[in-house]
Amino acid sequence: MKKINAYAVKKDFPIFTTHKNLVYLDNAATTQKPRMVIDALTHHYKTANANIKRGIYTLSEQATEAYEKARWKVAQFCGVSCAQHIIFTKNATEAINLIAHSFARANFARGDEILLTIMEHHSNIVPWQMIAQEKGLKLRFVGITKDGELDMVDLKKKITSRTKLFAVTHASNVLGTINPIKKLTAFFHKRGIPVLIDGAQAVGHMPVNIGDLGCDFYAFSGHKMYAPTGIGVLYVSEKYINSMEPFLSGGDMVLSVSETKTTFQNAPERFEAGTPPIEAAVALGAATDYLKKLGMENIRRHETELTAYALKKLAHIPGITVFGPKSATQRTGVIAFALNDIHPHDLASLVCEKNIALRAGHHCAMPLHRFLNVTASTRISFSVYTAKSDIDALYEALTEIITLLHARHER
Amino acid sequence: MNVKNFKKIWEHAQLSPYMGTLKHPSLRGVGENPLCGDTLRIDFAVRKGIITDAKFTHRGCALSAVAASLLVESLIGTRVTTLQKLDAYALLKLMETPISPARLTCVLLALQVAKSARKK
């Protein structure tokens, strides 16, 4: 194990040179990009830019090789033995939509049920709602305990003979809760129910080995793990990958096209219609190199230490309610909280004055916020470059704001 | 927004005399800020085409409460037809503090709700 020095890591991220006093605590929304990733993007454009797959010239072959190498790197990074099971998408949302359309729409019938949890991001709710409306399916939601963990008693109650899929987040983008994915997958597989994992808040923050988890579908976004926006990843297991219908259609995903009929390629091309974000995929590959260099175990330990430190500090803020598990080891570096009498939006505006970037609102988790009986919360989220001094800056800002707001008027 | 400026807004939001509901409103507008889920309701009492009283209830930030309070105050005594002529610039002027682009929706919720007011 190697301890991560956040101050040294910050130097890898040019944004902190441009904005020297920036306290960036909105990593669950998107992470900043290391020089290595930015260089991979520009290097690709400078040296290997061409469309991939069908160009009979060296540059196109180089671009194809770089794109496929990125796929291989991603597979290696998240414990997938065969790179052909990695499908590049636009983001985690598109990856989940792909499964909703190509798997659920094709295989589920009226009255079938999809089991979700109340802690899901809208991206793991809305696609299922739309398919449910179209196909006459029923959605059921597993609740959470008072500590923000999945309610296993409720989960067992919500499974029926019509349950056809369990779709759950690996780590909540509000509560930080890390769900026991390996156990859950084994539990549902015993009952013949496939499992989809929304890994947007997990990959890049903790070691994730999809092969070991054993799930059927795993979705995540590049931009939340130091890669550019516009690239996401979907893993599909051997059992389903070549029996699923295409999602989007057009060029690159076909074997042959006549005026009346089209035959499709196998995965991953089958699910990657049109020119993909080649340079973003290449840069995602570079992001996995960067994370490997730091070490995922080291990153997890760093973020757990920060979370424990922040939870301890926040406990001293008067009128605060922190949502989610009490122990840092049971959560990622995401902490959402509410203050008694200062609305999250107002708080975000106030700390912005002190160069602190955090997030306020429902974080695309309105059902969860309703469950928590608040309309919105304030969220801080950590990353490899987050230092204890960033948390101290937030703590001082919160203390000052609360003190000034509650101070009596000067006479 | 600095804390000093915000404190005025925050206190106004807590002490607004226009906070509450009307027992028999002539018009009522209800709305939600899609970005954060905040909700606002404005009741208007109208007599002979004139807004004679107005109250609001809200679950949300101080900016949206103050915007509602200032808007309601400015509307009392005006013709009910004014509601349809309301514009964002007038409301932003009433706020007397610069509003960042990200917070515009908080302020403009009051405008949207007032414009949507319908007979009860």
mmCIF file of C-alpha atoms in Angstrom, chain A residues 100-305:
data_model
loop_
_atom_site.group_PDB
_atom_site.id
_atom_site.type_symbol
_atom_site.label_atom_id
_atom_site.label_comp_id
_atom_site.label_asym_id
_atom_site.label_seq_id
_atom_site.Cartn_x
_atom_site.Cartn_y
_atom_site.Cartn_z
ATOM 1 C CA ALA A 100 -33.546 -1.330 -21.361
ATOM 2 C CA HIS A 101 -34.078 -1.351 -25.131
ATOM 3 C CA SER A 102 -31.999 -4.305 -26.301
ATOM 4 C CA PHE A 103 -32.650 -6.671 -23.405
ATOM 5 C CA ALA A 104 -35.763 -5.676 -21.457
ATOM 6 C CA ARG A 105 -37.878 -4.596 -24.419
ATOM 7 C CA ALA A 106 -37.063 -7.790 -26.335
ATOM 8 C CA ASN A 107 -37.479 -10.256 -23.481
ATOM 9 C CA PHE A 108 -40.010 -8.944 -20.970
ATOM 10 C CA ALA A 109 -43.789 -9.357 -21.247
ATOM 11 C CA ARG A 110 -46.814 -7.563 -19.751
ATOM 12 C CA GLY A 111 -46.926 -8.049 -15.989
ATOM 13 C CA ASP A 112 -43.203 -8.795 -15.654
ATOM 14 C CA GLU A 113 -41.420 -6.878 -12.920
ATOM 15 C CA ILE A 114 -38.144 -4.977 -12.644
ATOM 16 C CA LEU A 115 -36.748 -4.548 -9.173
ATOM 17 C CA LEU A 116 -34.964 -1.259 -8.457
ATOM 18 C CA THR A 117 -33.969 0.501 -5.248
ATOM 19 C CA ILE A 118 -35.032 3.851 -3.859
ATOM 20 C CA MET A 119 -31.396 5.022 -3.871
ATOM 21 C CA GLU A 120 -31.073 4.927 -7.672
ATOM 22 C CA HIS A 121 -30.006 7.857 -9.814
ATOM 23 C CA HIS A 122 -32.666 8.872 -12.352
ATOM 24 C CA SER A 123 -30.550 7.179 -15.028
ATOM 25 C CA ASN A 124 -31.376 3.837 -13.419
ATOM 26 C CA ILE A 125 -35.069 4.652 -12.998
ATOM 27 C CA VAL A 126 -36.336 6.586 -15.997
ATOM 28 C CA PRO A 127 -35.214 4.127 -18.739
ATOM 29 C CA TRP A 128 -37.088 1.360 -16.883
ATOM 30 C CA GLN A 129 -40.158 3.548 -16.407
ATOM 31 C CA MET A 130 -40.295 4.215 -20.143
ATOM 32 C CA ILE A 131 -39.959 0.530 -21.042
ATOM 33 C CA ALA A 132 -42.473 -0.352 -18.313
ATOM 34 C CA GLN A 133 -45.032 2.047 -19.793
ATOM 35 C CA GLU A 134 -44.486 0.683 -23.276
ATOM 36 C CA LYS A 135 -44.564 -2.999 -22.339
ATOM 37 C CA GLY A 136 -46.921 -2.981 -19.358
ATOM 38 C CA LEU A 137 -44.197 -3.922 -16.885
ATOM 39 C CA LYS A 138 -44.229 -3.185 -13.175
ATOM 40 C CA LEU A 139 -41.419 -1.450 -11.292
ATOM 41 C CA ARG A 140 -40.825 -2.236 -7.648
ATOM 42 C CA PHE A 141 -38.499 -0.297 -5.357
ATOM 43 C CA VAL A 142 -36.487 -1.711 -2.469
ATOM 44 C CA GLY A 143 -36.286 0.703 0.461
ATOM 45 C CA ILE A 144 -33.337 1.610 2.648
ATOM 46 C CA THR A 145 -32.673 1.369 6.377
ATOM 47 C CA LYS A 146 -32.349 4.455 8.596
ATOM 48 C CA ASP A 147 -28.577 4.239 8.089
ATOM 49 C CA GLY A 148 -28.999 4.473 4.323
ATOM 50 C CA GLU A 149 -28.230 0.865 3.549
ATOM 51 C CA LEU A 150 -30.263 -1.405 1.343
ATOM 52 C CA ASP A 151 -33.133 -2.928 3.338
ATOM 53 C CA MET A 152 -32.593 -6.634 2.772
ATOM 54 C CA VAL A 153 -35.858 -7.570 4.484
ATOM 55 C CA ASP A 154 -37.756 -5.318 2.094
ATOM 56 C CA LEU A 155 -35.731 -6.636 -0.832
ATOM 57 C CA LYS A 156 -36.790 -10.223 -0.121
ATOM 58 C CA LYS A 157 -40.422 -9.089 0.150
ATOM 59 C CA LYS A 158 -40.307 -7.335 -3.214
ATOM 60 C CA ILE A 159 -39.114 -10.344 -5.238
ATOM 61 C CA THR A 160 -41.933 -12.201 -6.990
ATOM 62 C CA SER A 161 -42.167 -14.940 -9.604
ATOM 63 C CA ARG A 162 -42.473 -12.138 -12.197
ATOM 64 C CA THR A 163 -39.185 -10.394 -11.249
ATOM 65 C CA LYS A 164 -37.105 -10.396 -14.438
ATOM 66 C CA LEU A 165 -34.268 -8.024 -13.557
ATOM 67 C CA PHE A 166 -32.622 -6.435 -10.542
ATOM 68 C CA ALA A 167 -31.029 -3.075 -11.366
ATOM 69 C CA VAL A 168 -29.027 -1.455 -8.567
ATOM 70 C CA THR A 169 -26.338 1.121 -8.054
ATOM 71 C CA HIS A 170 -22.918 -0.084 -6.940
ATOM 72 C CA ALA A 171 -22.524 3.066 -4.843
ATOM 73 C CA SER A 172 -25.195 5.693 -4.160
ATOM 74 C CA ASN A 173 -24.478 9.150 -5.576
ATOM 75 C CA VAL A 174 -26.183 10.722 -2.534
ATOM 76 C CA LEU A 175 -25.736 8.403 0.435
ATOM 77 C CA GLY A 176 -22.342 7.079 -0.595
ATOM 78 C CA THR A 177 -23.589 3.622 0.399
ATOM 79 C CA ILE A 178 -21.638 0.788 -1.186
ATOM 80 C CA ASN A 179 -24.017 -2.044 -1.956
ATOM 81 C CA PRO A 180 -22.862 -5.678 -1.491
ATOM 82 C CA ILE A 181 -22.916 -6.401 -5.212
ATOM 83 C CA LYS A 182 -21.240 -9.803 -5.173
ATOM 84 C CA LYS A 183 -23.663 -11.125 -2.563
ATOM 85 C CA LEU A 184 -26.661 -9.542 -4.266
ATOM 86 C CA THR A 185 -25.673 -10.993 -7.637
ATOM 87 C CA ALA A 186 -25.313 -14.496 -6.179
ATOM 88 C CA PHE A 187 -28.654 -14.084 -4.395
ATOM 89 C CA PHE A 188 -30.510 -13.091 -7.573
ATOM 90 C CA HIS A 189 -28.719 -15.565 -9.826
ATOM 91 C CA LYS A 190 -29.859 -18.357 -7.502
ATOM 92 C CA ARG A 191 -33.369 -17.287 -8.415
ATOM 93 C CA GLY A 192 -32.559 -17.040 -12.119
ATOM 94 C CA ILE A 193 -32.796 -13.225 -12.150
ATOM 95 C CA PRO A 194 -30.181 -11.227 -14.086
ATOM 96 C CA VAL A 195 -28.504 -8.272 -12.387
ATOM 97 C CA LEU A 196 -27.562 -4.842 -13.776
ATOM 98 C CA ILE A 197 -25.147 -2.626 -11.868
ATOM 99 C CA ASP A 198 -24.888 1.143 -12.235
ATOM 100 C CA GLY A 199 -21.207 1.590 -11.434
ATOM 101 C CA ALA A 200 -20.943 5.321 -12.209
ATOM 102 C CA GLN A 201 -19.942 6.206 -8.630
ATOM 103 C CA ALA A 202 -17.768 3.162 -7.995
ATOM 104 C CA VAL A 203 -15.295 2.751 -10.865
ATOM 105 C CA GLY A 204 -12.347 5.063 -10.365
ATOM 106 C CA HIS A 205 -12.939 5.310 -6.630
ATOM 107 C CA MET A 206 -12.511 1.707 -5.502
ATOM 108 C CA PRO A 207 -11.217 -1.531 -6.984
ATOM 109 C CA VAL A 208 -13.936 -2.997 -9.213
ATOM 110 C CA ASN A 209 -13.582 -6.486 -10.657
ATOM 111 C CA ILE A 210 -16.641 -7.143 -12.771
ATOM 112 C CA GLY A 211 -15.625 -10.746 -13.429
ATOM 113 C CA ASP A 212 -15.486 -11.377 -9.699
ATOM 114 C CA LEU A 213 -18.800 -9.601 -9.033
ATOM 115 C CA GLY A 214 -20.446 -11.948 -11.532
ATOM 116 C CA CYS A 215 -23.159 -9.519 -12.644
ATOM 117 C CA ASP A 216 -24.778 -9.633 -16.076
ATOM 118 C CA PHE A 217 -24.575 -5.941 -16.947
ATOM 119 C CA TYR A 218 -22.313 -3.214 -15.555
ATOM 120 C CA ALA A 219 -22.485 0.433 -16.665
ATOM 121 C CA PHE A 220 -20.185 3.364 -15.933
ATOM 122 C CA SER A 221 -19.110 6.772 -17.250
ATOM 123 C CA GLY A 222 -15.622 7.840 -18.275
ATOM 124 C CA HIS A 223 -15.896 11.434 -17.113
ATOM 125 C CA LYS A 224 -16.416 10.422 -13.473
ATOM 126 C CA MET A 225 -13.100 8.549 -13.548
ATOM 127 C CA TYR A 226 -10.803 11.248 -14.971
ATOM 128 C CA ALA A 227 -11.580 10.600 -18.667
ATOM 129 C CA PRO A 228 -13.343 13.070 -20.988
ATOM 130 C CA THR A 229 -17.106 13.415 -21.259
ATOM 131 C CA GLY A 230 -18.785 11.560 -24.124
ATOM 132 C CA ILE A 231 -17.445 8.096 -23.348
ATOM 133 C CA GLY A 232 -19.141 5.466 -21.223
ATOM 134 C CA VAL A 233 -18.818 1.736 -20.789
ATOM 135 C CA LEU A 234 -21.235 -1.152 -20.737
ATOM 136 C CA TYR A 235 -20.165 -4.651 -19.825
ATOM 137 C CA VAL A 236 -22.470 -7.460 -20.925
ATOM 138 C CA SER A 237 -21.905 -11.062 -19.871
ATOM 139 C CA GLU A 238 -21.321 -13.927 -22.293
ATOM 140 C CA LYS A 239 -24.822 -15.223 -21.562
ATOM 141 C CA TYR A 240 -26.543 -12.230 -23.142
ATOM 142 C CA ILE A 241 -24.129 -10.301 -25.317
ATOM 143 C CA ASN A 242 -24.763 -11.841 -28.722
ATOM 144 C CA SER A 243 -28.448 -12.600 -28.245
ATOM 145 C CA MET A 244 -29.386 -8.968 -27.594
ATOM 146 C CA GLU A 245 -30.896 -6.896 -30.363
ATOM 147 C CA PRO A 246 -28.976 -3.784 -31.485
ATOM 148 C CA PHE A 247 -29.823 -0.499 -29.732
ATOM 149 C CA LEU A 248 -28.896 2.223 -32.222
ATOM 150 C CA SER A 249 -28.444 1.285 -35.873
ATOM 151 C CA GLY A 250 -26.545 2.571 -38.865
ATOM 152 C CA GLY A 251 -22.993 2.242 -40.065
ATOM 153 C CA ASP A 252 -20.218 0.164 -38.519
ATOM 154 C CA MET A 253 -22.549 -2.311 -36.790
ATOM 155 C CA VAL A 254 -23.648 -4.292 -39.849
ATOM 156 C CA LEU A 255 -22.445 -7.327 -41.768
ATOM 157 C CA SER A 256 -24.451 -6.622 -44.882
ATOM 158 C CA VAL A 257 -27.229 -4.320 -45.951
ATOM 159 C CA SER A 258 -29.624 -4.746 -48.853
ATOM 160 C CA GLU A 259 -32.637 -2.626 -49.729
ATOM 161 C CA THR A 260 -34.827 -4.891 -47.637
ATOM 162 C CA LYS A 261 -32.661 -6.518 -44.998
ATOM 163 C CA THR A 262 -29.686 -5.956 -42.710
ATOM 164 C CA THR A 263 -27.602 -8.478 -40.846
ATOM 165 C CA PHE A 264 -25.652 -7.323 -37.818
ATOM 166 C CA GLN A 265 -22.174 -7.868 -36.491
ATOM 167 C CA ASN A 266 -21.514 -9.477 -33.162
ATOM 168 C CA ALA A 267 -20.620 -7.415 -30.091
ATOM 169 C CA PRO A 268 -19.130 -5.010 -29.447
ATOM 170 C CA GLU A 269 -19.591 -3.544 -32.972
ATOM 171 C CA ARG A 270 -23.238 -4.643 -32.932
ATOM 172 C CA PHE A 271 -23.892 -2.004 -30.265
ATOM 173 C CA GLU A 272 -21.624 0.771 -31.518
ATOM 174 C CA ALA A 273 -23.470 2.277 -34.457
ATOM 175 C CA GLY A 274 -21.832 5.177 -36.265
ATOM 176 C CA THR A 275 -18.450 6.777 -35.624
ATOM 177 C CA PRO A 276 -17.716 6.418 -31.913
ATOM 178 C CA PRO A 277 -15.911 8.998 -29.731
ATOM 179 C CA ILE A 278 -12.522 7.586 -30.741
ATOM 180 C CA GLU A 279 -10.314 10.143 -29.000
ATOM 181 C CA ALA A 280 -12.421 9.968 -25.822
ATOM 182 C CA ALA A 281 -12.036 6.169 -25.757
ATOM 183 C CA VAL A 282 -8.272 6.546 -26.183
ATOM 184 C CA ALA A 283 -8.219 9.075 -23.344
ATOM 185 C CA LEU A 284 -10.315 6.722 -21.190
ATOM 186 C CA GLY A 285 -7.597 4.140 -21.744
ATOM 187 C CA ALA A 286 -5.076 6.726 -20.521
ATOM 188 C CA ALA A 287 -7.262 7.390 -17.462
ATOM 189 C CA THR A 288 -7.105 3.699 -16.555
ATOM 190 C CA ASP A 289 -3.285 3.888 -16.894
ATOM 191 C CA TYR A 290 -3.265 6.867 -14.553
ATOM 192 C CA LEU A 291 -5.460 5.132 -11.979
ATOM 193 C CA LYS A 292 -3.382 1.952 -12.172
ATOM 194 C CA LYS A 293 -0.264 4.014 -11.538
ATOM 195 C CA LEU A 294 -1.801 5.426 -8.345
ATOM 196 C CA GLY A 295 -3.254 2.023 -7.428
ATOM 197 C CA MET A 296 -6.960 1.463 -6.865
ATOM 198 C CA GLU A 297 -6.439 0.092 -3.340
ATOM 199 C CA ASN A 298 -4.457 3.239 -2.483
ATOM 200 C CA ILE A 299 -7.193 5.451 -3.955
ATOM 201 C CA ARG A 300 -9.879 3.643 -1.990
ATOM 202 C CA ARG A 301 -7.897 4.014 1.224
ATOM 203 C CA HIS A 302 -7.253 7.705 0.527
ATOM 204 C CA GLU A 303 -10.941 8.430 -0.087
ATOM 205 C CA THR A 304 -12.015 6.376 2.939
ATOM 206 C CA GLU A 305 -9.658 8.368 5.173
#
